[in-house]
Tab-separated table of C-alpha atoms and ligand atoms in Angstrom:
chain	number	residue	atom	x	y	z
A	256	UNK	CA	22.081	9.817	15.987
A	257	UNK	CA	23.320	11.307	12.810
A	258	UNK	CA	21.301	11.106	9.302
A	259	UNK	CA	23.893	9.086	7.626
A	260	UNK	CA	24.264	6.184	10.260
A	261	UNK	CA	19.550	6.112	10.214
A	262	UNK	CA	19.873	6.716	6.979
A	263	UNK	CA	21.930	4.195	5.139
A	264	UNK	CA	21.362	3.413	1.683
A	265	UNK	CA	21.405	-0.356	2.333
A	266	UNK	CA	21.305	-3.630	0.505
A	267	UNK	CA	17.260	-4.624	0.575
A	268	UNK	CA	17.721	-7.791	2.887
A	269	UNK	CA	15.220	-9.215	5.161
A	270	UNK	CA	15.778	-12.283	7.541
A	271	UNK	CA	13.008	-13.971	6.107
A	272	UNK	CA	10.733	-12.743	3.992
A	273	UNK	CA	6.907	-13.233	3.075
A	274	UNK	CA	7.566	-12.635	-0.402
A	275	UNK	CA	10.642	-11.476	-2.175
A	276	UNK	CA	11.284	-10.406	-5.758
A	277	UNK	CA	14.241	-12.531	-7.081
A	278	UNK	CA	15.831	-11.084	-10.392
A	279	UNK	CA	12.513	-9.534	-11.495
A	280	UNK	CA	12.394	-7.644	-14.792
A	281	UNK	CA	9.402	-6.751	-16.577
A	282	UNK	CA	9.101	-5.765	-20.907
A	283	UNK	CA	6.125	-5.597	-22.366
A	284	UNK	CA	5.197	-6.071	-25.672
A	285	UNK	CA	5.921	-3.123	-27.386
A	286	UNK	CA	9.859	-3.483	-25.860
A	287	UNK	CA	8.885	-1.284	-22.712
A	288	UNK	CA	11.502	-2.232	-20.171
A	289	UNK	CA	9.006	-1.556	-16.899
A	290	UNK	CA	11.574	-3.335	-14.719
A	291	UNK	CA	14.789	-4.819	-14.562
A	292	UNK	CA	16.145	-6.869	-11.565
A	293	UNK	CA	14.650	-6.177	-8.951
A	294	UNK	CA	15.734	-8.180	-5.687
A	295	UNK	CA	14.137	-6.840	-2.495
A	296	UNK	CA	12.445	-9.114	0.070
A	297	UNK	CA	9.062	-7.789	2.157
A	298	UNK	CA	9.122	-9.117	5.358
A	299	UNK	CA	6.328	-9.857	7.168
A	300	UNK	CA	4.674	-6.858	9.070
A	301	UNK	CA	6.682	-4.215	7.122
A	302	UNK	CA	4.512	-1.017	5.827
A	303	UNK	CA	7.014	-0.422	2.621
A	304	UNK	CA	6.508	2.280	0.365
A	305	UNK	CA	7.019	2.327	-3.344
A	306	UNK	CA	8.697	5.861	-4.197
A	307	UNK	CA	9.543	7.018	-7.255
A	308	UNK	CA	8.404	9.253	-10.362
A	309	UNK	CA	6.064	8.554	-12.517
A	310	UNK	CA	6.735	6.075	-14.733
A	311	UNK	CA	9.601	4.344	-12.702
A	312	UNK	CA	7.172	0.711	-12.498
A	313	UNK	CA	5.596	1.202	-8.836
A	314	UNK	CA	2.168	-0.116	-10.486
A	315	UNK	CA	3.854	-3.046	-12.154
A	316	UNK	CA	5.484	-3.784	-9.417
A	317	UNK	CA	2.659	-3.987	-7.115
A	318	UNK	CA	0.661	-5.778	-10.240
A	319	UNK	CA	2.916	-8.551	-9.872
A	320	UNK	CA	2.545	-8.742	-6.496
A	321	UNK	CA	-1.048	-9.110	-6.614
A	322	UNK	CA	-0.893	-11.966	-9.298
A	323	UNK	CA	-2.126	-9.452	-11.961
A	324	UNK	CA	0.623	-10.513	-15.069
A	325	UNK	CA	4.241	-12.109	-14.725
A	326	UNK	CA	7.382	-11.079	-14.804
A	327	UNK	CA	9.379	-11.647	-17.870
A	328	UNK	CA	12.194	-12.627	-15.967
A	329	UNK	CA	12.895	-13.679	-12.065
A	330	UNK	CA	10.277	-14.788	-10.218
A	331	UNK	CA	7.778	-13.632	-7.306
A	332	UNK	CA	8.615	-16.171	-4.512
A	333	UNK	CA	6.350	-16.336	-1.566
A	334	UNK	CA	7.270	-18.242	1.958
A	335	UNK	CA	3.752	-20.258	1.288
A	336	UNK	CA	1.650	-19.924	-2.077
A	337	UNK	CA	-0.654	-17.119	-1.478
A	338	UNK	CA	-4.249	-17.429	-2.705
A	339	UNK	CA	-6.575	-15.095	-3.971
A	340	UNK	CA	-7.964	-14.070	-1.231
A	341	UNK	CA	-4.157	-13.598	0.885
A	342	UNK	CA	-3.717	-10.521	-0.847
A	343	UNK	CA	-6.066	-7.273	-0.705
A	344	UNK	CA	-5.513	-4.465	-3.196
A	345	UNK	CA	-6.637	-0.929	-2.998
A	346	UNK	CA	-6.579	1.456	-6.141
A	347	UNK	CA	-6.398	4.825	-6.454
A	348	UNK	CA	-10.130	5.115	-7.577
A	349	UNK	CA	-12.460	3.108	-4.882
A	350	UNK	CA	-14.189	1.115	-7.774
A	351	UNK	CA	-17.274	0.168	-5.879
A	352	UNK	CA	-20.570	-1.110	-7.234
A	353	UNK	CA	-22.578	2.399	-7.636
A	354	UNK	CA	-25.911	-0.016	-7.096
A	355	UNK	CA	-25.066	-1.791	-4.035
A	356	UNK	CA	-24.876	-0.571	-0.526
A	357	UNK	CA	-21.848	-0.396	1.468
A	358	UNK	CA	-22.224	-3.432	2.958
A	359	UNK	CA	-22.787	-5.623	-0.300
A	360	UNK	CA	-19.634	-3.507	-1.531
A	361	UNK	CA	-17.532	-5.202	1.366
A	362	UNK	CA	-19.190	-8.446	1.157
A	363	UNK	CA	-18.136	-8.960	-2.286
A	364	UNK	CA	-14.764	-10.637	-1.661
A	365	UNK	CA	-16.472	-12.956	0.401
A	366	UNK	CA	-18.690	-13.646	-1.969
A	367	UNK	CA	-16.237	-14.707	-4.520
A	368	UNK	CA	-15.179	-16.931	-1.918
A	369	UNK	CA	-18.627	-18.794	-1.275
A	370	UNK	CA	-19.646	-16.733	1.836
A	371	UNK	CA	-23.390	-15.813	1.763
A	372	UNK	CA	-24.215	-12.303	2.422
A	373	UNK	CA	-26.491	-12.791	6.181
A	374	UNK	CA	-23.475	-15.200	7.200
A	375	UNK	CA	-20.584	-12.912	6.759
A	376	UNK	CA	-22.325	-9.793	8.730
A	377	UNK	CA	-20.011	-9.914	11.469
A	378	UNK	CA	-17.405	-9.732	8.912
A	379	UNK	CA	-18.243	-6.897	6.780
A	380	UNK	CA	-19.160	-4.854	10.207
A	381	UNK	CA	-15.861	-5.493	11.754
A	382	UNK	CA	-14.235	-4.024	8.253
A	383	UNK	CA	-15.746	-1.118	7.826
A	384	UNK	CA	-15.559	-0.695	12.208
A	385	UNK	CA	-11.932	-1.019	11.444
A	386	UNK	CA	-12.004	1.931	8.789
A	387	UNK	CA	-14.709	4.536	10.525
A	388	UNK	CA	-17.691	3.352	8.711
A	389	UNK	CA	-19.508	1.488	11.515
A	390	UNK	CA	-23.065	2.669	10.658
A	391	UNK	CA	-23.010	2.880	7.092
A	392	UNK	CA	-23.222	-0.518	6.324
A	393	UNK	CA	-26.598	0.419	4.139
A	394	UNK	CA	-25.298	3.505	2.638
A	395	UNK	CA	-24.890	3.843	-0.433
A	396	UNK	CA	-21.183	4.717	-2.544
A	397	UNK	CA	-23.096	7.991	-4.018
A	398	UNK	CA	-24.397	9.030	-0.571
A	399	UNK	CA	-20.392	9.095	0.543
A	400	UNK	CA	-17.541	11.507	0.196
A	401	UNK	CA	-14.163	10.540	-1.886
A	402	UNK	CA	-12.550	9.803	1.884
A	403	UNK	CA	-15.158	7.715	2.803
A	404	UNK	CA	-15.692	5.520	-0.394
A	405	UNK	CA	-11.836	5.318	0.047
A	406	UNK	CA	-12.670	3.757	3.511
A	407	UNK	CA	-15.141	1.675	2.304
A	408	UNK	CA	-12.815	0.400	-0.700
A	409	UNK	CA	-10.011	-0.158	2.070
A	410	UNK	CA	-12.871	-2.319	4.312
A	411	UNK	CA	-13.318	-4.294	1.210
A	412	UNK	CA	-9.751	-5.074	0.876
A	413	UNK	CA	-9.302	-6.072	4.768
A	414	UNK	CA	-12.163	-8.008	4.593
A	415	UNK	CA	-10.812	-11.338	3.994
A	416	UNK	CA	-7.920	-10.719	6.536
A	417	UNK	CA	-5.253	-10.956	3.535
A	418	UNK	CA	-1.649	-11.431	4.213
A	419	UNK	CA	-0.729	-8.452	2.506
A	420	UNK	CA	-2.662	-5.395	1.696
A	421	UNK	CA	-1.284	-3.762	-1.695
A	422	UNK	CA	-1.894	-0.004	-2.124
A	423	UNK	CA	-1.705	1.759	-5.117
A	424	UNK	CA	-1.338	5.348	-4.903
A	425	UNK	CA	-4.863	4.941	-2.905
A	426	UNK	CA	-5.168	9.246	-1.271
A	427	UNK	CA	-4.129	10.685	-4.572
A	428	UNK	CA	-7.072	11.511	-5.527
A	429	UNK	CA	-7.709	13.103	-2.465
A	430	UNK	CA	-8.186	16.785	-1.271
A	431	UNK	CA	-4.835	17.739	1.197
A	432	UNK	CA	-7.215	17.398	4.820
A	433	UNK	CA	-8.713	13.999	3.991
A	434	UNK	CA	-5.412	12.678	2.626
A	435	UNK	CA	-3.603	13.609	5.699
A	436	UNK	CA	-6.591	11.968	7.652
A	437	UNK	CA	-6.900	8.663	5.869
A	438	UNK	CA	-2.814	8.467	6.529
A	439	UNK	CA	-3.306	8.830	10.250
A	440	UNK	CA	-6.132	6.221	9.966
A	441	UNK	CA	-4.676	3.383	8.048
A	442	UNK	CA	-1.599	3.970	9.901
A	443	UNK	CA	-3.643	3.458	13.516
A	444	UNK	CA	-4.737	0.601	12.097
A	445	UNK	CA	-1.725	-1.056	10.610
A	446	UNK	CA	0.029	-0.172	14.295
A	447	UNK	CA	-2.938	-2.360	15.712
A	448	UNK	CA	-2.899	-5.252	13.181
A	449	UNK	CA	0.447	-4.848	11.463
A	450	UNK	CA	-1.228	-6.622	8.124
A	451	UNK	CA	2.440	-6.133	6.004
A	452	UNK	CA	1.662	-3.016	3.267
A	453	UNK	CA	2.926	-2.286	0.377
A	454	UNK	CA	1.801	0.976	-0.644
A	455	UNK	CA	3.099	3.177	-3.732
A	456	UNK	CA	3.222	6.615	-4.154
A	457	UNK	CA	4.846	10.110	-5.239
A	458	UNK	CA	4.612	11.902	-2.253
A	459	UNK	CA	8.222	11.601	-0.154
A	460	UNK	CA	6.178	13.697	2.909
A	461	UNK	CA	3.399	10.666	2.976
A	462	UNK	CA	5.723	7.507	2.482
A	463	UNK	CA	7.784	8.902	5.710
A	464	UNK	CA	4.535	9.498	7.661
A	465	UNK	CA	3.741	5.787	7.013
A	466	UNK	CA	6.445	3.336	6.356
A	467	UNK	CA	8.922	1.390	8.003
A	468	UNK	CA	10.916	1.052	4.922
A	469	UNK	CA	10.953	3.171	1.809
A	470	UNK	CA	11.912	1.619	-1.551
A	471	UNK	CA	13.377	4.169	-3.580
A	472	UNK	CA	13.108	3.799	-7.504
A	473	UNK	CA	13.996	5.592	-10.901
A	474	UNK	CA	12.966	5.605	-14.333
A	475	UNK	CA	14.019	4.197	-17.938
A	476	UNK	CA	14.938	1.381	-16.812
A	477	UNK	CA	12.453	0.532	-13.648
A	478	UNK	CA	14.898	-0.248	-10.713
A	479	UNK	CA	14.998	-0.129	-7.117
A	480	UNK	CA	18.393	2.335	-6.624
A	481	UNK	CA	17.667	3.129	-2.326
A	482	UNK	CA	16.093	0.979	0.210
A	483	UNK	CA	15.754	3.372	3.319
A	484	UNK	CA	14.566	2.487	6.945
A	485	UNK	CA	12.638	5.249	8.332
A	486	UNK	CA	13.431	4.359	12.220
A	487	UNK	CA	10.903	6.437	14.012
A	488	UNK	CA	9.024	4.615	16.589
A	489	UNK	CA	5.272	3.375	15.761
A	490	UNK	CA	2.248	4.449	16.869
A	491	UNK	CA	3.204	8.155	14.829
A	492	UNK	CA	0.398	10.925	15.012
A	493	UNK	CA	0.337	14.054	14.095
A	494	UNK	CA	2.851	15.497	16.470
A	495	UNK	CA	5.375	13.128	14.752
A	496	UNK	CA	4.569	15.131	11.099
A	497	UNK	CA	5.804	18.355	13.420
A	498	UNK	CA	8.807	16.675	14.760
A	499	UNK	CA	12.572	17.131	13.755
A	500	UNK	CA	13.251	13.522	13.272
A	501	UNK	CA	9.991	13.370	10.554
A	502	UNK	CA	11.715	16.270	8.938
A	503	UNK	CA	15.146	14.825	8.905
A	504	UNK	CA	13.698	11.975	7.457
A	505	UNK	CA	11.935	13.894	4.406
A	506	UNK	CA	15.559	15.503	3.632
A	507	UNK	CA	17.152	12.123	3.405
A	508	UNK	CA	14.143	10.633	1.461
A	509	UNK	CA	14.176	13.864	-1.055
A	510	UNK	CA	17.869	13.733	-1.629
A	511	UNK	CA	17.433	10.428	-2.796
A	512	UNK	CA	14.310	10.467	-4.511
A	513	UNK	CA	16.448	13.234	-6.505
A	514	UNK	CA	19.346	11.424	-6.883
A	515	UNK	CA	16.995	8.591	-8.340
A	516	UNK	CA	15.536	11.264	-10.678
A	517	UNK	CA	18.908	12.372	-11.836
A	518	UNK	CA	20.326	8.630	-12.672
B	853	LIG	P1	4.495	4.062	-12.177
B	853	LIG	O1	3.472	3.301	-11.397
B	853	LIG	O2	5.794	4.223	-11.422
B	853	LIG	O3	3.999	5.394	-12.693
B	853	LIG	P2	4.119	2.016	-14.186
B	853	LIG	O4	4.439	0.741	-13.509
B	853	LIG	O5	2.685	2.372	-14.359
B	853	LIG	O6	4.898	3.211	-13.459
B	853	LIG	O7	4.789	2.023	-15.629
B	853	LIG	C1	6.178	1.756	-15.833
B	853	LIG	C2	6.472	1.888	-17.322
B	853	LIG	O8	5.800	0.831	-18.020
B	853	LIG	C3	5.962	3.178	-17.943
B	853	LIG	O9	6.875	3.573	-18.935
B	853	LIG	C4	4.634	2.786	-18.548
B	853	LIG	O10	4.309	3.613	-19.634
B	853	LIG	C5	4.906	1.363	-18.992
B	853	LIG	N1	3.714	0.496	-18.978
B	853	LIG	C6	2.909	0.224	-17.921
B	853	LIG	N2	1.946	-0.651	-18.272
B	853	LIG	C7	2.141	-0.934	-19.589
B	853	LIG	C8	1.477	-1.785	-20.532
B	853	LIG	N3	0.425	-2.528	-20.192
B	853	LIG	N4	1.983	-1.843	-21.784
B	853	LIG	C9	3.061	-1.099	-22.149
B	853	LIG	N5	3.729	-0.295	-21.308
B	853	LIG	C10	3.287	-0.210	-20.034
């Protein structure tokens, strides 16, 4: 298989999606031009990265996503009306309540939904189970590292079994070791549950490791200018990161990404 036929830059269409950007732009008030039409459908089960420099409108892409402002043109359109508690978001700090243990941390989407703390036990164990934390449900966030108040921030998010789990830059903050780590967890996990991801970041080496579809984007205006398939076969570990085909993929992905940065 050669890099161009894996490779292809191709038009971002999905059979049917969950939720699909249709004609999106985005200006804000002081004449900011964050996005401008952006058409690319996220189908469901897809781990899609966001790529792009800093500054290209990842974050306001993934804002609108989440319900968190509106487009100024286009719409967001969704196969069924998501609710609030459909879609989880992660952020690139873990924002958890410094006073409240690990468990009330993960309880609290729940609790915005009605759910009393004793009733949703099973709940909040299963979560932080799925993310490594079984045991630390009465921890507290200052008794953790940064990797594990990540975990606990990404148990919080999973907690409500959303539809779509929006990432935003979430290992950034993270020394090299734990970021590489967290990848190969949320990445066991997504190959178990397959809860569709869209996750942004900078790093061309991590949105290979991850995704099955990289969305490439520039700068001044915000715009989607690749949409690559990274074809490698799921579960990936870490003998994939050593492999030729991970490699090929990062050259393809970089040659884009500076293509993108050159536009
Ligand atoms: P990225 O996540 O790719 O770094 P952002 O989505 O954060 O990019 O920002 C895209 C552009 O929109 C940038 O030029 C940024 O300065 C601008 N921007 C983001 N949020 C606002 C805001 N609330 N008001 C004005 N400009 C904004």
């Amino acid at each position: 298989m050669t890099v161009a036929s894996d490779l292809l830059e191709r038009p971002s269409q999905v059979s049917s999606p969950l939720v699909r950007f249709e004609g999106v732009g985005k200006t804000f008030r002081n004449g900011t031009k964050a996005l401008v039409g952006l058409d690319v459908g996220i189908g469901a089960g897809e781990f899609v990265s966001l790529l792009g420099p800093s500054g290209c409108g990842k974050s306001t892409a993934l804002r609108l996503l989440a319900g968190l402002g509106r487009p100024s043109s286009g719409r967001i359109a969704w196969s069924e009306p998501p609710d609030r508690h459909d879609i989880g978001f992660v952020f690139q700090e873990p924002t958890l309540m410094p006073w409240a243990s690990v468990a009330r941390n993960v309880h609290l989407p729940l609790k915005l939904q009605g759910l009393r703390y004793r009733a949703s036990m099973p709940r909040v164990e299963e979560a932080l189970e799925m993310v490594g934390l079984e045991g630390f449900a009465a921890s507290y966030p200052r008794e953790l590292s940064g990797g594990m108040k990540m975990r606990v921030s990404i148990a919080r998010a999973l907690v409500t079994q959303p539809r779509i789990l929006l990432m935003d830059e979430p290992f950034a903050a993270l020394d090299e070791i734990t970021r590489s780590r967290l990848n190969g967890d949320l990445l066991h996990l997504w190959t178990e549950r397959r809860f569709t991801t869209v996750f942004v970041t900078h790093s061309v080496y991590e949105s290979v490791f991850l995704s099955s579809r990289i969305l490439v984007m520039a700068a001044r205006p915000g715009r989607i200018v690749a949409d690559l398939p990274v074809d490698a076969p799921f579960p990936r570990d870490e003998a994939f990161r050593m492999s030729e085909s991970y490699n090929r993929h990062c050259r393809a992905v970089s040659a884009a990404l500076r293509r993108a940065m050159e536009q």
